[in-house]
CSV table of C-alpha atoms in Angstrom, one decimal:
chain,number,residue,atom,x,y,z
A,24,MET,CA,27.7,133.7,98.7
A,25,SER,CA,28.7,130.1,97.6
A,26,LEU,CA,32.1,130.4,98.1
A,27,VAL,CA,32.3,130.8,102.2
A,28,THR,CA,29.6,127.8,102.1
A,29,PRO,CA,30.8,124.1,102.1
A,30,GLU,CA,28.9,122.3,99.5
A,31,PHE,CA,27.3,118.6,100.7
A,32,GLY,CA,28.9,116.8,97.7
A,33,LEU,CA,32.6,117.7,98.0
A,34,LEU,CA,32.5,117.6,101.9
A,35,PHE,CA,31.3,114.4,101.2
A,36,TRP,CA,33.7,112.7,98.7
A,37,MET,CA,36.5,114.7,100.3
A,38,VAL,CA,35.7,113.1,103.5
A,39,LEU,CA,35.5,109.6,101.6
A,40,ILE,CA,38.8,110.1,99.4
A,41,PHE,CA,40.7,112.0,102.3
A,42,GLY,CA,39.5,109.0,105.0
A,43,ILE,CA,41.2,106.5,102.2
A,44,VAL,CA,44.3,108.4,101.6
A,45,PHE,CA,44.6,108.8,104.9
A,46,PHE,CA,44.3,105.0,105.8
A,47,LEU,CA,46.2,103.5,103.0
A,48,LEU,CA,49.3,106.4,103.6
A,49,ALA,CA,49.3,105.8,107.8
A,50,LYS,CA,49.2,101.8,107.2
A,51,PHE,CA,51.3,101.4,104.1
A,52,GLY,CA,53.3,104.6,103.9
A,53,PHE,CA,54.6,106.4,106.3
A,54,PRO,CA,55.9,104.9,109.2
A,55,ILE,CA,57.7,102.4,107.3
A,56,ILE,CA,59.6,106.0,106.0
A,57,THR,CA,59.9,108.2,109.2
A,58,GLY,CA,60.7,104.6,110.7
A,59,SER,CA,63.6,103.3,109.0
A,60,VAL,CA,64.6,107.5,108.5
A,61,ASP,CA,64.6,107.6,112.5
A,62,GLU,CA,66.6,104.5,112.3
A,63,ARG,CA,68.8,106.0,110.6
A,64,SER,CA,69.7,108.8,112.2
A,65,ALA,CA,69.6,107.3,115.5
A,66,LYS,CA,72.6,104.9,113.9
A,67,ILE,CA,74.6,107.8,113.0
A,68,GLU,CA,74.3,109.8,115.8
A,69,GLN,CA,75.3,106.5,118.0
A,70,SER,CA,78.1,106.4,115.1
A,71,LEU,CA,79.2,110.1,115.5
A,72,LYS,CA,79.0,109.3,119.7
A,73,ASP,CA,81.5,106.6,119.1
A,74,ALA,CA,83.7,108.2,116.9
A,75,GLU,CA,83.9,110.9,119.5
A,76,GLU,CA,84.7,108.4,122.1
A,77,ILE,CA,86.8,106.5,120.1
A,78,GLU,CA,89.1,109.8,119.3
A,79,ALA,CA,89.2,110.7,122.9
A,80,ARG,CA,91.0,107.1,123.4
A,81,MET,CA,92.9,107.4,120.6
A,82,ALA,CA,94.4,110.9,122.6
A,83,GLU,CA,94.8,109.5,125.9
A,84,TRP,CA,96.1,106.3,124.1
A,85,LYS,CA,98.7,108.4,122.5
A,86,VAL,CA,99.8,110.8,125.4
A,87,GLU,CA,100.2,107.0,127.5
A,88,GLN,CA,102.3,106.0,124.7
A,89,ALA,CA,104.7,109.0,124.3
A,90,LYS,CA,105.2,108.5,128.3
A,91,LEU,CA,105.9,104.9,128.1
A,92,LEU,CA,108.2,105.8,124.7
A,93,GLU,CA,110.2,108.0,127.4
A,94,GLN,CA,110.2,106.0,130.2
A,95,THR,CA,111.6,102.9,127.6
A,96,ARG,CA,114.6,105.6,126.7
A,97,LYS,CA,114.8,106.5,130.1
A,98,GLU,CA,115.5,103.2,130.9
A,99,GLN,CA,117.5,102.5,128.0
A,100,SER,CA,120.3,105.2,128.7
A,101,LEU,CA,120.3,103.8,132.3
A,102,ILE,CA,121.2,100.7,131.2
A,103,LEU,CA,123.6,101.8,128.7
A,104,LYS,CA,125.1,103.7,131.7
A,105,GLU,CA,125.1,100.8,134.0
A,106,ALA,CA,126.7,98.6,131.4
A,107,THR,CA,129.3,101.2,130.8
A,108,GLU,CA,130.1,101.2,134.4
A,109,ALA,CA,129.8,97.0,134.8
A,110,LYS,CA,132.1,97.3,131.8
A,111,ALA,CA,134.8,99.5,133.3
A,112,ARG,CA,134.4,97.7,136.6
A,113,ILE,CA,134.9,94.4,135.1
A,114,VAL,CA,138.0,95.5,133.5
A,115,SER,CA,139.5,97.4,136.3
A,116,GLU,CA,139.2,94.2,138.5
A,117,ALA,CA,140.6,91.8,135.8
A,118,LYS,CA,143.6,94.3,135.7
A,119,ALA,CA,144.1,94.2,139.1
A,120,GLU,CA,143.5,90.2,139.3
A,121,ALA,CA,146.6,89.8,136.7
A,122,ARG,CA,148.7,92.1,138.6
A,123,GLN,CA,148.4,90.1,141.7
A,124,GLU,CA,148.9,87.0,139.6
A,125,ALA,CA,151.7,88.7,137.7
A,126,ASP,CA,153.2,89.7,141.6
A,127,LYS,CA,152.4,86.2,143.1
A,128,LEU,CA,154.3,84.1,140.4
A,129,LEU,CA,157.3,87.2,140.3
A,130,ALA,CA,157.7,86.5,144.2
A,131,GLN,CA,157.5,82.6,143.9
A,132,ALA,CA,160.3,83.1,140.9
A,133,GLN,CA,162.7,84.9,143.3
A,134,VAL,CA,161.6,82.4,146.4
A,135,GLN,CA,162.8,80.1,143.9
A,136,ILE,CA,165.9,81.9,142.5
A,137,GLN,CA,167.1,82.4,146.0
A,138,ALA,CA,166.9,78.8,147.0
A,139,GLU,CA,168.4,77.9,143.7
A,140,LYS,CA,171.5,80.7,143.9
A,141,GLU,CA,171.9,79.5,148.0
A,142,SER,CA,172.4,75.8,146.8
A,143,ALA,CA,174.3,76.1,144.0
A,144,LEU,CA,176.6,78.4,146.7
A,145,ARG,CA,176.4,75.6,149.3
A,146,ASP,CA,177.7,73.2,146.8
A,147,VAL,CA,180.5,75.5,145.4
A,148,ARG,CA,181.8,76.1,149.3
A,149,ARG,CA,181.6,72.2,149.4
A,150,GLU,CA,183.7,72.1,146.6
A,151,VAL,CA,186.2,74.8,147.2
A,152,ALA,CA,186.6,73.3,150.8
A,153,LEU,CA,187.3,69.8,149.0
A,154,LEU,CA,189.8,71.2,146.6
A,155,SER,CA,191.2,73.3,149.6
A,156,VAL,CA,191.5,70.0,152.1
A,157,GLN,CA,193.2,68.8,149.0
A,158,VAL,CA,195.8,70.8,147.9
A,159,ALA,CA,196.5,71.2,151.7
A,160,GLU,CA,197.0,67.8,152.0
A,161,LYS,CA,199.2,67.6,148.8
A,162,VAL,CA,201.1,70.4,150.4
A,163,LEU,CA,201.1,69.1,153.5
A,164,ARG,CA,202.5,65.8,152.2
A,165,GLN,CA,205.1,67.5,150.2
A,166,GLU,CA,206.4,69.9,153.2
A,167,LEU,CA,206.3,67.3,155.4
A,168,SER,CA,208.2,64.6,153.7
A,169,ASP,CA,211.4,65.6,155.3
A,170,THR,CA,211.8,65.3,159.4
A,171,GLY,CA,213.6,69.2,159.6
A,172,ASN,CA,210.5,70.5,158.2
A,173,GLN,CA,208.2,68.3,160.3
A,174,ARG,CA,209.3,69.4,163.1
A,175,ALA,CA,209.2,73.2,162.1
A,176,PHE,CA,205.8,72.4,160.9
A,177,ILE,CA,204.8,71.0,164.8
A,178,ASP,CA,206.6,73.8,166.5
A,179,GLN,CA,204.2,76.8,164.7
A,180,LEU,CA,201.3,74.7,165.3
A,181,VAL,CA,202.3,74.5,169.0
A,182,ASP,CA,202.9,78.1,169.0
A,183,GLU,CA,199.8,78.8,166.9
A,184,ALA,CA,197.4,77.3,169.3
A,185,ALA,CA,199.2,78.8,172.5
A,186,GLN,CA,198.4,81.9,171.2
A,187,ALA,CA,195.3,81.1,170.4
A,188,GLU,CA,195.1,79.9,174.1
A,189,LEU,CA,196.3,83.3,174.9
A,190,HIS,CA,194.1,85.2,173.0
A,191,SER,CA,190.5,83.6,174.2
B,5,MET,CA,50.4,131.1,85.2
B,6,ILE,CA,51.9,132.5,82.0
B,7,LEU,CA,50.6,129.8,80.0
B,8,THR,CA,47.1,130.8,81.2
B,9,ALA,CA,48.0,134.1,79.9
B,10,LEU,CA,49.1,133.6,76.7
B,11,ILE,CA,46.4,130.9,76.1
B,12,LEU,CA,43.5,133.7,76.9
B,13,PHE,CA,45.6,136.5,74.6
B,14,LEU,CA,45.4,134.3,72.0
B,15,LEU,CA,41.5,133.8,72.5
B,16,LEU,CA,41.7,137.0,72.9
B,17,GLY,CA,43.7,137.9,69.6
B,18,ALA,CA,41.0,135.6,67.8
B,19,ALA,CA,38.5,137.9,68.7
B,20,PRO,CA,40.0,141.4,68.6
B,21,ALA,CA,36.9,143.6,68.0
B,22,SER,CA,35.0,141.9,70.8
B,23,PRO,CA,33.6,145.6,72.0
B,24,ASP,CA,32.3,143.7,75.1
B,25,ALA,CA,33.5,144.6,78.7
B,26,VAL,CA,35.4,141.9,80.6
B,27,ASP,CA,33.4,140.5,83.2
B,28,VAL,CA,35.9,140.2,85.6
B,29,PRO,CA,34.3,138.7,88.6
B,30,THR,CA,32.3,136.4,86.5
B,31,ILE,CA,36.2,134.6,85.1
B,32,ILE,CA,37.3,134.9,88.8
B,33,PHE,CA,34.8,133.0,90.4
B,34,ASP,CA,34.4,130.8,87.5
B,35,HIS,CA,38.3,130.1,88.1
B,36,ILE,CA,37.9,129.3,92.0
B,37,GLY,CA,34.7,127.6,92.0
B,38,ASP,CA,33.2,124.6,91.3
B,39,GLU,CA,32.2,123.4,87.9
B,40,TYR,CA,29.9,120.5,86.7
B,41,GLU,CA,32.8,119.8,83.5
B,42,TRP,CA,36.6,120.6,83.6
B,43,HIS,CA,36.5,123.6,80.9
B,44,ILE,CA,39.6,123.7,80.0
B,45,THR,CA,40.5,125.9,76.9
B,46,GLU,CA,38.0,126.7,74.1
B,47,TRP,CA,38.6,126.3,70.3
B,48,LYS,CA,37.0,128.5,67.3
B,49,GLY,CA,34.4,129.7,70.0
B,50,LYS,CA,33.8,125.8,71.3
B,51,ALA,CA,34.4,125.4,74.8
B,52,ILE,CA,37.0,122.0,75.8
B,53,ALA,CA,36.0,120.6,78.6
B,54,ILE,CA,35.8,117.0,80.0
B,55,PRO,CA,32.4,115.9,81.2
B,56,LEU,CA,32.1,114.7,84.4
B,57,PRO,CA,29.2,112.6,85.9
B,58,CYS,CA,26.8,114.5,87.9
B,59,ILE,CA,25.5,112.4,90.7
B,60,VAL,CA,21.8,113.5,92.2
B,61,ILE,CA,19.9,111.5,94.6
B,62,GLU,CA,16.1,112.4,94.7
B,63,ASP,CA,13.7,109.7,94.1
B,64,GLY,CA,16.3,107.4,93.7
B,65,VAL,CA,19.7,107.9,91.8
B,66,HIS,CA,20.4,109.9,88.7
B,67,VAL,CA,23.8,109.9,86.4
B,68,PHE,CA,23.9,112.1,84.0
B,69,THR,CA,26.3,114.9,82.2
B,70,LEU,CA,25.4,118.4,81.8
B,71,HIS,CA,24.3,118.4,78.8
B,72,HIS,CA,21.9,115.8,79.7
B,73,ALA,CA,20.5,117.6,82.6
B,74,ALA,CA,17.1,118.7,80.9
B,75,GLU,CA,16.5,115.4,79.6
B,76,HIS,CA,16.6,113.9,84.0
B,77,GLY,CA,14.8,116.9,85.0
B,78,TYR,CA,17.5,118.9,86.6
B,79,THR,CA,19.3,122.8,85.5
B,80,LEU,CA,21.2,125.3,86.9
B,81,ASN,CA,20.6,127.7,89.0
B,82,GLU,CA,21.7,131.4,88.9
B,83,LYS,CA,24.3,130.3,91.4
B,84,GLY,CA,25.8,127.3,88.7
B,85,LYS,CA,24.3,124.4,91.1
B,86,LEU,CA,22.2,122.2,89.5
B,87,VAL,CA,18.6,121.7,91.1
B,88,ASN,CA,15.2,120.3,90.0
B,89,ALA,CA,13.3,122.0,87.0
B,90,ASP,CA,10.3,121.6,88.5
B,91,THR,CA,10.7,122.7,91.9
B,92,GLY,CA,13.6,124.5,91.7
B,93,LYS,CA,14.9,123.0,94.8
B,94,ARG,CA,18.6,121.6,95.3
B,95,PRO,CA,18.8,117.9,95.3
B,96,LEU,CA,21.1,116.1,97.1
B,97,ASP,CA,23.9,116.8,94.8
B,98,LEU,CA,27.1,114.0,94.8
B,99,SER,CA,28.3,114.8,91.1
B,100,ILE,CA,32.1,114.6,90.4
B,101,THR,CA,33.3,118.0,89.9
B,102,LYS,CA,35.8,119.3,89.1
B,103,ASN,CA,36.6,119.8,92.3
B,104,VAL,CA,36.2,115.7,93.0
B,105,LEU,CA,38.1,115.1,89.9
B,106,ALA,CA,41.2,116.6,91.0
B,107,LEU,CA,40.8,115.7,94.5
B,108,ILE,CA,41.0,112.0,93.1
B,109,ILE,CA,44.3,113.0,91.0
B,110,SER,CA,45.7,114.7,93.6
B,111,SER,CA,44.9,111.7,96.5
B,112,LEU,CA,46.2,109.0,93.5
B,113,LEU,CA,49.2,110.9,93.0
B,114,LEU,CA,50.2,111.5,96.5
B,115,LEU,CA,49.3,107.5,97.3
B,116,VAL,CA,51.7,107.0,94.2
B,117,ILE,CA,54.6,108.9,95.6
B,118,VAL,CA,54.2,107.9,98.9
B,119,LEU,CA,54.0,104.1,98.2
B,120,TRP,CA,56.3,104.3,96.0
B,121,THR,CA,59.1,105.8,98.7
B,122,ALA,CA,57.6,103.4,101.2
B,123,ARG,CA,58.6,100.7,99.0
B,124,TRP,CA,62.1,101.6,98.4
B,125,TYR,CA,62.4,101.5,102.5
B,126,ARG,CA,61.0,98.0,102.4
B,127,ARG,CA,63.7,97.1,99.7
B,128,HIS,CA,66.7,98.3,100.9
B,129,ASP,CA,68.6,98.6,103.7
B,130,ALA,CA,68.3,102.1,105.7
B,131,LEU,CA,71.2,101.4,107.7
B,132,LYS,CA,73.3,101.1,104.8
B,133,GLU,CA,72.1,102.9,102.0
B,134,ALA,CA,70.7,106.6,101.6
B,135,PRO,CA,67.9,106.9,98.4
B,136,THR,CA,68.3,108.8,96.3
B,137,GLY,CA,66.3,111.3,93.5
B,138,LEU,CA,62.6,111.2,94.2
B,139,THR,CA,62.4,108.6,97.0
B,140,SER,CA,65.2,111.2,99.1
B,141,ALA,CA,63.3,114.4,98.1
B,142,MET,CA,60.0,112.6,99.7
B,143,GLU,CA,62.1,111.3,102.7
B,144,ALA,CA,63.4,115.1,103.3
B,145,LEU,CA,59.2,116.3,102.7
B,146,VAL,CA,58.2,113.4,105.4
B,147,MET,CA,60.3,114.5,108.1
B,148,ILE,CA,59.0,118.3,108.1
B,149,PRO,CA,55.8,117.2,109.5
B,150,HIS,CA,57.6,114.0,111.7
B,151,ASN,CA,59.9,116.6,113.3
B,152,ILE,CA,57.3,119.1,113.7
B,153,ALA,CA,55.4,116.4,115.5
B,154,ARG,CA,57.8,115.3,117.9
B,155,GLU,CA,58.8,118.5,119.1
B,156,ASN,CA,54.9,119.8,119.7
B,157,ILE,CA,53.8,116.4,120.8
B,158,GLY,CA,56.8,114.8,122.5
B,159,GLU,CA,58.7,111.9,122.6
B,160,GLU,CA,56.3,109.5,124.3
B,161,ASP,CA,53.1,109.7,121.8
B,162,TYR,CA,54.1,111.7,118.9
B,163,ARG,CA,54.5,108.3,116.7
B,164,ARG,CA,51.1,107.9,116.8
B,165,TYR,CA,50.1,111.1,115.1
B,166,SER,CA,53.1,111.3,112.9
B,167,PRO,CA,51.3,109.8,110.1
B,168,TYR,CA,47.9,111.8,110.0
B,169,LEU,CA,49.9,115.0,110.3
B,170,CYS,CA,52.3,113.8,107.4
B,171,THR,CA,49.4,112.8,105.7
B,172,VAL,CA,47.9,116.5,105.9
B,173,PHE,CA,50.7,118.3,105.4
B,174,LEU,CA,51.9,116.6,102.3
B,175,TRP,CA,48.0,116.4,101.0
B,176,ILE,CA,47.8,120.0,101.5
B,177,LEU,CA,51.3,120.8,99.7
B,178,LEU,CA,50.8,118.4,96.9
B,179,ASN,CA,47.4,120.1,96.7
B,180,ASN,CA,48.4,123.7,96.8
B,181,PHE,CA,50.9,123.6,93.7
B,182,LEU,CA,48.6,121.5,91.7
B,183,GLY,CA,46.3,124.5,92.5
B,184,ILE,CA,49.2,126.7,91.1
B,185,LEU,CA,49.3,124.9,88.4
B,186,PRO,CA,47.2,126.5,85.4
B,187,PHE,CA,46.5,123.8,83.2
B,188,PHE,CA,44.7,120.0,83.3
B,189,PRO,CA,45.4,118.1,85.8
B,190,GLY,CA,46.2,121.4,88.3
B,191,GLY,CA,44.4,124.4,88.2
B,192,ALA,CA,41.5,123.5,90.6
B,193,ASN,CA,41.0,125.1,93.8
B,194,LEU,CA,41.0,122.8,96.2
B,195,THR,CA,42.8,124.2,99.2
B,196,GLY,CA,41.0,127.5,98.7
B,197,ASN,CA,37.6,126.0,99.0
B,198,ILE,CA,35.9,125.8,102.1
B,199,ALA,CA,34.6,122.4,102.3
B,200,ILE,CA,37.5,120.8,102.0
B,201,THR,CA,39.7,123.0,104.7
B,202,MET,CA,36.6,122.4,107.1
B,203,VAL,CA,36.6,118.6,106.9
B,204,LEU,CA,40.7,118.5,107.3
B,205,ALA,CA,40.4,120.9,110.4
B,206,LEU,CA,37.6,118.5,111.5
B,207,CYS,CA,40.3,116.1,111.3
B,208,THR,CA,42.3,117.7,113.7
B,209,PHE,CA,39.5,118.6,115.9
B,210,PHE,CA,38.3,114.8,116.5
B,211,THR,CA,41.8,114.0,116.6
B,212,VAL,CA,42.9,116.1,119.5
B,213,ASN,CA,39.2,116.2,121.2
B,214,LEU,CA,39.1,112.2,121.0
B,215,THR,CA,42.7,111.4,122.1
B,216,GLY,CA,42.9,114.1,125.0
B,217,THR,CA,44.1,113.5,128.2
B,218,LYS,CA,42.3,113.6,131.8
B,219,HIS,CA,44.4,116.7,132.3
B,220,TYR,CA,43.1,118.0,129.4
B,221,TYR,CA,39.5,118.1,129.9
B,222,LYS,CA,40.2,119.0,133.7
B,223,GLU,CA,42.0,122.2,132.2
B,224,ILE,CA,38.6,123.0,130.2
B,225,PHE,CA,36.3,121.8,132.7
B,226,LEU,CA,37.8,122.0,135.8
B,227,PRO,CA,40.4,124.9,135.8
B,228,ASP,CA,42.5,125.6,138.6
B,229,VAL,CA,41.6,129.5,138.7
B,230,PRO,CA,39.9,131.6,141.4
B,231,GLY,CA,36.5,130.6,142.4
B,232,PHE,CA,34.6,133.7,140.8
B,233,LEU,CA,36.3,132.6,137.8
B,234,LYS,CA,35.1,128.9,138.0
B,235,PRO,CA,31.6,129.2,135.9
B,236,ILE,CA,33.5,131.3,132.9
B,237,MET,CA,36.3,129.9,132.5
B,238,PRO,CA,34.7,126.4,130.7
B,239,VAL,CA,33.0,128.4,128.4
B,240,ILE,CA,35.6,130.2,127.4
B,241,GLU,CA,37.8,126.7,127.2
B,242,VAL,CA,35.3,125.1,125.1
B,243,PHE,CA,34.4,128.3,122.9
B,244,SER,CA,38.0,128.2,122.4
B,245,ALA,CA,37.9,124.3,121.4
B,246,PHE,CA,35.6,125.1,119.0
B,247,MET,CA,37.6,127.8,117.3
B,248,LYS,CA,40.6,126.4,116.9
B,249,PRO,CA,39.6,124.1,114.0
B,250,VAL,CA,37.4,127.0,112.6
B,251,SER,CA,40.6,129.4,112.1
B,252,LEU,CA,42.4,126.4,110.5
B,253,THR,CA,39.8,126.4,108.3
B,254,ILE,CA,39.4,130.1,107.5
B,255,ARG,CA,43.1,130.3,107.6
B,256,LEU,CA,43.9,128.2,104.9
B,257,PHE,CA,40.9,128.5,103.0
B,258,ALA,CA,41.0,132.4,102.6
B,259,ASN,CA,44.9,132.3,102.4
B,260,MET,CA,45.0,130.1,99.0
B,261,LEU,CA,42.0,132.0,98.0
B,262,ALA,CA,43.3,134.6,98.0
B,263,GLY,CA,46.6,134.0,96.0
B,264,HIS,CA,44.2,132.8,93.2
B,265,ILE,CA,42.4,135.6,92.8
B,266,MET,CA,45.3,137.9,93.4
B,267,ILE,CA,47.0,135.8,89.8
B,268,LEU,CA,43.5,135.4,88.4
B,269,SER,CA,43.4,139.6,88.9
B,270,MET,CA,46.7,140.3,87.1
B,271,VAL,CA,45.9,138.2,84.6
B,272,CYS,CA,42.8,140.0,83.9
B,273,ILE,CA,44.0,143.0,83.7
B,274,ILE,CA,46.1,142.6,80.1
B,275,PHE,CA,42.3,142.0,78.9
B,276,ILE,CA,40.9,144.8,80.6
B,277,MET,CA,43.6,146.8,79.3
B,278,ALA,CA,43.0,145.4,75.3
B,279,LYS,CA,40.3,148.3,74.7
B,280,TYR,CA,42.8,150.8,75.4
B,281,GLY,CA,45.0,150.8,72.2
B,282,PRO,CA,47.9,149.3,72.0
B,283,ALA,CA,50.2,151.1,74.1
B,284,LEU,CA,48.6,151.7,76.8
B,285,SER,CA,48.0,147.4,77.0
B,286,GLY,CA,51.1,146.8,75.7
B,287,GLY,CA,52.9,148.4,79.0
B,288,MET,CA,49.9,147.3,81.0
B,289,THR,CA,50.6,143.7,79.9
B,290,VAL,CA,54.4,144.1,80.7
B,291,VAL,CA,53.6,145.3,84.0
B,292,SER,CA,50.8,142.8,84.7
B,293,VAL,CA,53.5,139.9,83.4
B,294,LEU,CA,56.0,140.8,85.6
B,295,PHE,CA,53.8,141.1,88.6
B,296,GLY,CA,52.1,137.7,87.7
B,297,VAL,CA,55.3,135.8,88.0
B,298,PHE,CA,56.2,138.2,91.6
B,299,LEU,CA,52.3,136.3,92.6
B,300,ASP,CA,53.4,133.1,91.3
B,301,ALA,CA,56.7,132.8,93.0
B,302,LEU,CA,55.0,133.8,96.1
B,303,GLU,CA,52.2,132.0,95.5
B,304,CYS,CA,54.8,128.8,95.9
B,305,LEU,CA,56.2,130.3,99.2
B,306,VAL,CA,52.5,130.6,100.6
B,307,ALA,CA,51.9,127.6,99.8
B,308,PHE,CA,54.4,125.8,101.7
B,309,ILE,CA,53.7,128.0,104.2
B,310,GLN,CA,50.1,127.6,104.8
B,311,ALA,CA,50.9,123.3,104.6
B,312,TYR,CA,53.2,124.1,107.7
B,313,VAL,CA,51.5,126.5,109.2
B,314,PHE,CA,48.4,123.9,109.0
B,315,THR,CA,50.4,120.8,110.4
B,316,MET,CA,52.4,122.8,113.1
B,317,LEU,CA,49.1,124.2,114.4
B,318,SER,CA,47.8,120.9,114.4
B,319,SER,CA,50.3,119.4,115.7
B,320,ILE,CA,50.4,121.9,118.8
B,321,TYR,CA,46.7,121.4,119.3
B,322,ILE,CA,47.6,117.7,119.4
B,323,GLY,CA,50.1,118.7,121.8
B,324,LEU,CA,48.1,120.2,124.2
B,325,ALA,CA,45.5,117.5,124.5
B,326,ARG,CA,48.3,114.9,124.7
B,327,GLN,CA,49.4,117.0,128.2
B,328,HIS,CA,49.6,115.0,131.1
B,329,GLU,CA,49.6,116.1,134.9
B,330,GLU,CA,53.0,117.7,136.2
C-alpha cells in the first residue's frame, strides 16, 4: 500500500526543505528567542531573591529600630529622672547655703550690736561717773564752806575708814 | 471541516439525482494521499485545481504539468503515480506534488513567524520590556520544547539540542494544524505521511547516535551485565536503538492519519445517507456534523499532543545518549 511506503520524491524534498528550515531557524531564530527569555527569567528569579533578601533585612531593621526606640525612651526617662533629682538637689543645696549665709550674717550682726551696746554703756558709765564726780565736788564745795561742817565730815570719814578697817 | 462539509454538501446538492453509490475509500484516500495537482473544489462539474510541476528524471530532466504528461511519454498508473507510458516503470519522481507544495508553504510560514519573533528580540532589550501579541504567543510556544530539552538533556548541553527540538516541535505543530484546516493552504495530510515522519524520526536518530557519549556506546556494546547476557544484550540494545525512530515515525504518522480518516468518514456519512430519504439523511447529517465538530476539537488536542510527544521522546533519547559515567 502506498500509505506506508515512503515516496522518494517527498523524502527528497522533505530532507532538503526541513534541512534548510532547521539551519535557518537554528542559526537566526531559536537561540535568540530562548537566550533572551532565559536571560529574562534568570533576571526575574534574581530579582525575586533580592526582594526576599531585602524584605528580610527590612524586618531585621524594624526589630532593631524598635529596640533602639525603646532604649532611647528608657534613656530619656532616666535623664528626666536624673534632671529632676539634680534640680531638687540644687534647690536644696542653694537653700541650705542661703540659710547658712543668713545665719552667719545674723551672728555677725549680733556680735556687732553687742559690741556697740557695750561701748555705748561704757560711754554712759564714764559720763555718769564724771557727772557724779562733778556733782559730788559741787556738793562737797557747798557743805565744806564752813569749818563746823568740815570737821564733822572729817570725823565721819575717819569713822568710816575705821569701820572698814574693822570689817576687813 | 464544517466548511468542507458545507462545500461538499452544496456539490451534492448540485447533482441530487445521482444514483451512484459514494465511493468512500477513494474519497478518503484521495484526501489523505498525494496528488500531482492541488484539487481545491469542483465548480459546475469542472475541477478547480492548482496545477503543479511534475519533475521526472529519466534520461534527462522532464518538467511538465499533469495535463501534458502524455506528451512527455508518461502516464498515471492505477495508484495514481507517474510511470513511463511505454515501460510502465516508475522514473525518479521529484515532482512538486500537493504535499511538497504544502511543505514549502508551511516551512516558509514557520520561517517567517519564527524569524519575525526573533527580530523582536534582536531589536528590543528583553530584560526591559516584554513582547506583546504574536511574539509573546510564540515565546510561550518556543519555551515548551526548550524547557523539555532542559529537563531531559540536562543543564550541561541542552542548549546544543534546543534549536533542533524547537524546530521539530513547531514544525510538527504547525503542520498538524494546517492539516486540520480544510481549505488551501491547509488540508494536505503532511504529518500523516510516512515519508515526512520518517525524515523527522531519522533526524532524531542521527542526532542521538552521532552525538552520543562514550558511556552511551559502552552501555550498548559492553553493558555491565552478567556473563551469559553479554552476547545477547548488544543485539537487543542495537535493535532498540533502531526501533526508536521507527516508533517515532509510526506514532506521529498513524495518529495524524487516523484523525484525518475519522473526520473524513464523518463527512462521508452525510453523502452515504443522502439516498435514504430526507428524514434519515437529515438526522444523520446533524449527528455527523456534531461528531465532526467533536473530532475536530479532538484533533486540535491531538495535534498539540503529538507534537509534544515527538519532541519529548526525541529529547529523552538525546538525554539518554548524553549521559556520562557516574
